[in-house]
mmCIF file of C-alpha atoms in Angstrom:
data_model
loop_
_atom_site.group_PDB
_atom_site.id
_atom_site.type_symbol
_atom_site.label_atom_id
_atom_site.label_comp_id
_atom_site.label_asym_id
_atom_site.label_seq_id
_atom_site.Cartn_x
_atom_site.Cartn_y
_atom_site.Cartn_z
ATOM 1 C CA THR A 1 -0.145 -0.410 0.363
ATOM 2 C CA PHE A 2 0.925 3.317 -0.333
ATOM 3 C CA LEU A 3 1.498 4.123 3.766
ATOM 4 C CA GLY A 4 4.729 2.851 3.451
ATOM 5 C CA GLY A 5 5.666 6.685 1.946
ATOM 6 C CA ILE A 6 3.369 8.390 4.681
ATOM 7 C CA THR A 7 5.561 9.735 7.711
ATOM 8 C CA GLN A 8 4.924 7.947 11.171
ATOM 9 C CA TYR A 9 5.043 11.656 12.262
ATOM 10 C CA THR A 10 2.484 12.355 9.837
ATOM 11 C CA TYR A 11 0.184 9.284 10.608
ATOM 12 C CA ASN A 12 0.816 9.851 14.127
ATOM 13 C CA LYS A 13 -1.183 13.481 13.347
ATOM 14 C CA PHE A 14 -3.001 12.505 11.685
ATOM 15 C CA LEU A 15 -4.960 10.162 15.288
ATOM 16 C CA ASN A 16 -4.186 13.125 17.254
ATOM 17 C CA LEU A 17 -7.014 14.347 15.553
ATOM 18 C CA LEU A 18 -9.190 12.267 15.195
ATOM 19 C CA VAL A 19 -8.969 12.389 18.251
ATOM 20 C CA TYR A 20 -10.008 15.165 18.202
ATOM 21 C CA GLN A 21 -12.745 15.390 16.265
ATOM 22 C CA HIS A 22 -14.101 12.145 18.620
ATOM 23 C CA PHE A 23 -13.751 13.999 21.977
ATOM 24 C CA ILE A 24 -15.949 17.423 20.501
ATOM 25 C CA PHE A 25 -17.803 15.939 18.844
ATOM 26 C CA SER A 26 -18.986 12.200 21.127
ATOM 27 C CA GLY A 27 -21.449 9.306 20.023
ATOM 28 C CA GLU A 28 -20.337 9.702 16.652
ATOM 29 C CA LYS A 29 -17.080 7.241 17.565
ATOM 30 C CA LYS A 30 -18.991 4.863 14.479
ATOM 31 C CA SER A 31 -18.733 7.796 11.653
ATOM 32 C CA ILE A 32 -14.826 9.134 12.386
ATOM 33 C CA ILE A 33 -14.174 7.025 8.707
ATOM 34 C CA GLU A 34 -17.075 8.320 7.504
ATOM 35 C CA ALA A 35 -16.920 12.401 7.296
ATOM 36 C CA PHE A 36 -13.484 12.708 6.057
ATOM 37 C CA GLY A 37 -14.306 10.657 2.905
ATOM 38 C CA ILE A 38 -10.378 7.619 4.428
ATOM 39 C CA ALA A 39 -11.941 4.814 1.591
ATOM 40 C CA ASP A 40 -8.552 3.144 1.779
ATOM 41 C CA THR A 41 -9.355 -0.240 4.155
ATOM 42 C CA ASP A 42 -5.512 -0.075 5.468
ATOM 43 C CA ILE A 43 -6.323 3.420 7.297
ATOM 44 C CA GLN A 44 -9.587 1.900 8.426
ATOM 45 C CA GLU A 45 -7.717 -0.644 9.851
ATOM 46 C CA LEU A 46 -4.768 1.108 10.965
ATOM 47 C CA ILE A 47 -7.397 4.167 12.697
ATOM 48 C CA GLY A 48 -9.589 0.793 14.221
ATOM 49 C CA GLN A 49 -12.303 1.091 17.470
ATOM 50 C CA HIS A 50 -9.880 -0.156 19.746
ATOM 51 C CA HIS A 51 -6.857 1.714 19.150
ATOM 52 C CA SER A 52 -8.773 4.856 18.407
ATOM 53 C CA GLU A 53 -10.165 4.843 22.046
ATOM 54 C CA ASN A 54 -7.125 3.888 23.561
ATOM 55 C CA ILE A 55 -4.911 7.114 22.075
ATOM 56 C CA TYR A 56 -8.294 8.725 23.383
ATOM 57 C CA VAL A 57 -8.159 8.088 27.008
ATOM 58 C CA ALA A 58 -4.480 8.424 27.148
ATOM 59 C CA ARG A 59 -4.735 12.569 25.642
ATOM 60 C CA GLU A 60 -7.990 12.243 27.987
ATOM 61 C CA GLU A 61 -6.701 12.003 31.012
ATOM 62 C CA SER A 62 -3.180 13.946 30.777
ATOM 63 C CA ARG A 63 -4.638 17.020 29.337
ATOM 64 C CA PRO A 64 -4.689 20.275 31.257
ATOM 65 C CA HIS A 65 -7.313 22.875 31.825
ATOM 66 C CA GLY A 66 -9.789 20.934 30.383
ATOM 67 C CA THR A 67 -7.563 21.021 26.521
ATOM 68 C CA TYR A 68 -5.337 19.231 23.988
ATOM 69 C CA PRO A 69 -2.074 20.798 23.142
ATOM 70 C CA PHE A 70 -2.554 19.600 19.886
ATOM 71 C CA GLU A 71 -6.140 21.525 19.674
ATOM 72 C CA GLN A 72 -3.487 25.370 20.461
ATOM 73 C CA GLN A 73 -1.315 24.412 18.192
ATOM 74 C CA MET A 74 -4.366 24.401 15.476
ATOM 75 C CA LEU A 75 -6.039 27.186 16.829
ATOM 76 C CA ASN A 76 -2.911 28.966 16.769
ATOM 77 C CA ILE A 77 -2.983 27.904 12.669
ATOM 78 C CA ILE A 78 -6.161 30.395 12.943
ATOM 79 C CA LYS A 79 -5.432 32.858 15.137
ATOM 80 C CA ASN A 80 -2.026 33.850 15.625
ATOM 81 C CA GLY A 81 -0.098 36.143 12.747
ATOM 82 C CA PRO A 82 1.152 35.478 9.700
ATOM 83 C CA ALA A 83 4.044 33.402 10.756
ATOM 84 C CA GLU A 84 2.188 30.323 11.793
ATOM 85 C CA ARG A 85 0.418 30.170 8.454
ATOM 86 C CA ARG A 86 3.640 29.255 6.605
ATOM 87 C CA LYS A 87 5.246 27.165 9.545
ATOM 88 C CA PHE A 88 1.931 25.204 8.750
ATOM 89 C CA ILE A 89 1.912 25.412 4.888
ATOM 90 C CA ASP A 90 5.290 25.401 4.979
ATOM 91 C CA LEU A 91 5.807 22.339 6.840
ATOM 92 C CA GLU A 92 3.656 20.112 4.946
ATOM 93 C CA LEU A 93 4.838 20.832 1.776
ATOM 94 C CA SER A 94 8.407 20.908 3.546
ATOM 95 C CA GLN A 95 6.923 16.940 4.162
ATOM 96 C CA ILE A 96 6.171 15.968 0.972
ATOM 97 C CA ASP A 97 8.166 17.865 -1.582
ATOM 98 C CA LYS A 98 12.014 17.804 -1.149
ATOM 99 C CA VAL A 99 11.963 20.359 -4.042
ATOM 100 C CA TYR A 100 10.276 23.082 -2.247
ATOM 101 C CA LEU A 101 11.886 22.216 0.812
ATOM 102 C CA ASN A 102 15.270 23.006 -1.436
ATOM 103 C CA ASP A 103 14.355 25.975 -2.933
ATOM 104 C CA LEU A 104 12.751 27.161 1.287
ATOM 105 C CA SER A 105 15.922 26.404 2.328
ATOM 106 C CA ASN A 106 17.585 29.313 0.238
ATOM 107 C CA TYR A 107 15.270 31.463 -0.358
ATOM 108 C CA ASN A 108 16.227 32.099 3.422
ATOM 109 C CA LYS A 109 19.409 32.170 2.982
ATOM 110 C CA ILE A 110 19.371 34.555 0.274
ATOM 111 C CA VAL A 111 17.184 36.740 1.776
ATOM 112 C CA ASN A 112 19.762 36.488 5.160
ATOM 113 C CA GLN A 113 22.692 37.390 3.293
ATOM 114 C CA ARG A 114 20.292 40.951 1.777
ATOM 115 C CA ASN A 115 19.255 41.335 5.078
ATOM 116 C CA HIS A 116 22.948 41.782 6.229
ATOM 117 C CA LEU A 117 23.753 44.009 2.313
ATOM 118 C CA LEU A 118 21.085 46.141 3.531
ATOM 119 C CA LYS A 119 22.594 47.100 6.603
ATOM 120 C CA GLU A 120 26.130 46.902 5.127
ATOM 121 C CA ILE A 121 25.387 49.331 2.688
ATOM 122 C CA ASP A 122 25.620 52.269 4.789
ATOM 123 C CA PHE A 123 29.745 51.533 5.612
ATOM 124 C CA ASN A 124 30.228 50.071 2.524
ATOM 125 C CA LYS A 125 28.880 51.732 -0.698
ATOM 126 C CA GLY A 126 30.120 49.251 -3.368
ATOM 127 C CA ALA A 127 28.402 47.233 -1.484
ATOM 128 C CA LEU A 128 25.304 48.160 -3.240
ATOM 129 C CA ALA A 129 26.605 46.955 -6.564
ATOM 130 C CA THR A 130 25.847 43.017 -5.606
ATOM 131 C CA LEU A 131 22.087 44.155 -4.526
ATOM 132 C CA ASP A 132 21.192 43.394 -8.295
ATOM 133 C CA VAL A 133 23.203 39.754 -7.749
ATOM 134 C CA TRP A 134 20.926 38.546 -4.682
ATOM 135 C CA ASP A 135 17.875 40.164 -6.268
ATOM 136 C CA MET A 136 18.131 38.037 -9.173
ATOM 137 C CA GLN A 137 18.573 35.237 -7.007
ATOM 138 C CA LEU A 138 15.475 35.733 -4.623
ATOM 139 C CA ILE A 139 13.382 37.117 -7.005
ATOM 140 C CA HIS A 140 13.904 33.437 -8.615
ATOM 141 C CA TYR A 141 13.468 31.170 -5.224
ATOM 142 C CA GLY A 142 10.756 33.904 -4.251
ATOM 143 C CA ASN A 143 8.969 33.243 -7.401
ATOM 144 C CA ARG A 144 8.533 28.966 -7.542
ATOM 145 C CA ILE A 145 7.472 29.277 -3.357
ATOM 146 C CA ILE A 146 5.001 31.364 -4.258
ATOM 147 C CA SER A 147 4.432 29.026 -7.156
ATOM 148 C CA ARG A 148 4.592 25.465 -5.014
ATOM 149 C CA ARG A 149 2.341 27.437 -2.732
ATOM 150 C CA LYS A 150 -0.916 28.806 -4.373
ATOM 151 C CA GLU A 151 -1.011 24.850 -5.951
ATOM 152 C CA PHE A 152 -0.406 23.137 -2.192
ATOM 153 C CA ILE A 153 -4.155 26.122 -0.815
ATOM 154 C CA GLU A 154 -5.733 24.827 -4.470
ATOM 155 C CA GLN A 155 -5.624 21.384 -4.199
ATOM 156 C CA VAL A 156 -6.376 21.573 -0.645
ATOM 157 C CA ASN A 157 -9.103 23.768 -1.104
ATOM 158 C CA GLU A 158 -10.317 20.657 -3.473
ATOM 159 C CA ILE A 159 -11.399 19.202 0.101
ATOM 160 C CA VAL A 160 -11.448 21.898 3.039
ATOM 161 C CA SER A 161 -14.655 22.668 1.607
ATOM 162 C CA ASN A 162 -17.242 19.134 1.913
ATOM 163 C CA ILE A 163 -14.394 18.207 5.296
ATOM 164 C CA HIS A 164 -15.858 22.134 6.484
ATOM 165 C CA TYR A 165 -19.012 21.696 5.476
ATOM 166 C CA LYS A 166 -19.830 17.669 7.270
ATOM 167 C CA LEU A 167 -18.089 19.299 10.714
ATOM 168 C CA THR A 168 -20.526 21.778 10.972
ATOM 169 C CA GLY A 169 -24.017 19.882 9.471
ATOM 170 C CA GLY A 170 -23.786 21.450 6.130
ATOM 171 C CA ARG A 171 -23.396 24.747 7.659
ATOM 172 C CA GLU A 172 -20.693 26.653 6.367
ATOM 173 C CA GLU A 173 -18.253 26.372 3.091
ATOM 174 C CA LEU A 174 -15.041 27.023 4.454
ATOM 175 C CA LYS A 175 -12.191 28.791 0.855
ATOM 176 C CA LEU A 176 -8.611 29.162 1.165
ATOM 177 C CA ILE A 177 -6.797 32.326 -0.129
ATOM 178 C CA TYR A 178 -2.932 33.120 -0.762
ATOM 179 C CA GLU A 179 -2.358 36.310 0.577
ATOM 180 C CA PRO A 180 1.273 37.394 -1.742
ATOM 181 C CA SER A 181 2.693 40.350 0.319
ATOM 182 C CA ASN A 182 3.657 42.143 -3.488
ATOM 183 C CA GLY A 183 -0.621 42.566 -3.853
ATOM 184 C CA ASN A 184 -0.984 42.793 -7.849
ATOM 185 C CA PHE A 185 2.261 43.362 -8.075
ATOM 186 C CA THR A 186 4.389 40.645 -9.549
ATOM 187 C CA PHE A 187 7.200 39.778 -7.356
ATOM 188 C CA ALA A 188 10.413 41.200 -9.135
ATOM 189 C CA GLN A 189 8.421 44.409 -9.510
ATOM 190 C CA ALA A 190 7.244 44.717 -6.185
ATOM 191 C CA ILE A 191 10.849 44.038 -5.197
ATOM 192 C CA GLU A 192 11.995 47.113 -7.679
ATOM 193 C CA ARG A 193 9.286 48.861 -5.945
ATOM 194 C CA ASN A 194 10.339 48.819 -2.237
ATOM 195 C CA LYS A 195 14.539 48.540 -2.500
ATOM 196 C CA GLU A 196 14.859 52.211 -1.595
ATOM 197 C CA LYS A 197 12.409 51.400 1.320
ATOM 198 C CA ASP A 198 14.281 47.516 2.211
ATOM 199 C CA MET A 199 17.325 49.857 2.307
ATOM 200 C CA ARG A 200 16.090 53.058 4.733
ATOM 201 C CA LEU A 201 14.591 49.404 6.419
ATOM 202 C CA LYS A 202 17.844 48.085 6.420
ATOM 203 C CA ASN A 203 15.278 44.986 6.155
ATOM 204 C CA THR A 204 13.934 42.242 2.978
ATOM 205 C CA SER A 205 9.860 43.565 2.958
ATOM 206 C CA VAL A 206 8.723 41.654 0.425
ATOM 207 C CA GLY A 207 7.979 38.497 -0.320
ATOM 208 C CA PRO A 208 7.832 34.803 0.661
ATOM 209 C CA HIS A 209 8.652 35.762 4.390
ATOM 210 C CA ARG A 210 6.269 37.995 4.589
ATOM 211 C CA ASP A 211 2.472 35.972 2.535
ATOM 212 C CA ASP A 212 -0.465 34.776 4.863
ATOM 213 C CA ILE A 213 -3.349 32.502 4.339
ATOM 214 C CA CYS A 214 -7.067 34.053 5.256
ATOM 215 C CA PHE A 215 -9.291 31.989 6.033
ATOM 216 C CA MET A 216 -12.903 32.721 4.346
ATOM 217 C CA VAL A 217 -16.700 31.326 5.484
ATOM 218 C CA GLY A 218 -18.859 33.049 2.519
ATOM 219 C CA GLU A 219 -17.687 36.585 3.337
ATOM 220 C CA LEU A 220 -16.265 36.632 6.897
ATOM 221 C CA ASP A 221 -12.495 35.779 7.747
ATOM 222 C CA ILE A 222 -12.905 33.825 10.127
ATOM 223 C CA ARG A 223 -9.215 34.852 11.252
ATOM 224 C CA LYS A 224 -10.073 38.235 12.924
ATOM 225 C CA PHE A 225 -13.597 37.853 13.078
ATOM 226 C CA GLY A 226 -14.900 34.726 13.359
ATOM 227 C CA SER A 227 -15.877 33.046 17.135
ATOM 228 C CA GLN A 228 -13.517 30.494 18.530
ATOM 229 C CA GLY A 229 -15.757 28.007 17.486
ATOM 230 C CA GLN A 230 -15.613 28.564 14.351
ATOM 231 C CA GLN A 231 -11.720 29.256 14.442
ATOM 232 C CA ARG A 232 -11.294 25.859 15.724
ATOM 233 C CA THR A 233 -13.091 23.778 13.408
ATOM 234 C CA ALA A 234 -11.105 24.929 10.854
ATOM 235 C CA ALA A 235 -8.091 24.889 11.815
ATOM 236 C CA LEU A 236 -8.898 21.063 12.274
ATOM 237 C CA SER A 237 -11.067 21.222 8.792
ATOM 238 C CA LEU A 238 -7.499 22.283 7.785
ATOM 239 C CA LYS A 239 -5.747 19.890 9.024
ATOM 240 C CA LEU A 240 -7.570 17.176 7.619
ATOM 241 C CA SER A 241 -7.204 18.277 4.758
ATOM 242 C CA ALA A 242 -4.065 18.850 4.386
ATOM 243 C CA PHE A 243 -3.463 15.973 5.388
ATOM 244 C CA ASN A 244 -5.427 14.032 2.435
ATOM 245 C CA ALA A 245 -3.966 16.211 0.263
ATOM 246 C CA CYS A 246 -0.934 14.337 1.540
ATOM 247 C CA ILE A 247 -1.803 11.017 1.127
ATOM 248 C CA ILE A 248 -3.282 11.872 -2.575
ATOM 249 C CA PHE A 249 0.418 13.398 -3.568
ATOM 250 C CA SER A 250 2.050 10.064 -1.971
ATOM 251 C CA SER A 251 0.151 7.780 -4.005
ATOM 252 C CA SER A 252 0.744 9.068 -7.477
ATOM 253 C CA CYS A 253 4.054 9.948 -6.455
ATOM 254 C CA ILE A 254 3.904 5.830 -6.175
ATOM 255 C CA SER A 255 1.721 5.026 -8.437
ATOM 256 C CA SER A 256 4.483 6.905 -10.656
ATOM 257 C CA LEU A 257 7.698 5.540 -10.082
ATOM 258 C CA SER A 258 5.254 1.844 -10.315
#
């Protein structure tokens, strides 16, 4: 089966999420599998009733102050700032796409080098001549990261709407929107437009390291205006959707190799 292509770490996270769903939607033990559209019999066997209940009991006995540690972790994705949401998408993508991981590593190194250069320009005017070279590399890797993130968001959106619809009893539909910090400009245009600002602030003010993800339920941006219940359910839907997207990606990779 393609389960061998899924890391145990990812699978354990998924089990924790099932237990959490079990907790907040008590009385639906038998519908956990069906709720998320999991058809693979190997996964069904692995998350059988006995196994799920054992984990549930262990979590219930150890949880502090009436909340699970991963509950707060999930809520942070919605409630906290853009850095938390970037961390989520970077971690999910890095597990399934080593090219993305390499691009992200190179991009972060270039951002650090560029920021160091911006600070150095005041003391070494000759350093300004190398800024364009760093910008070319920044744009190259930045565009690759933005493109892959948008592709992943599209994949998740194909799944998350249905999961969220079921979790809310058909009352809500969730949609994710990628918000690049360059707005309506291309990344290259934004770098050029912000160059003087960056030199003044000694920092790279635009790029994938400044991007965000918007969570919309209807016309409501639940990052800012959603209730805690809406934010919690949206975070759960997001995690489950990302896991399903990882399964689809792993399955397609294995199929291409067979």
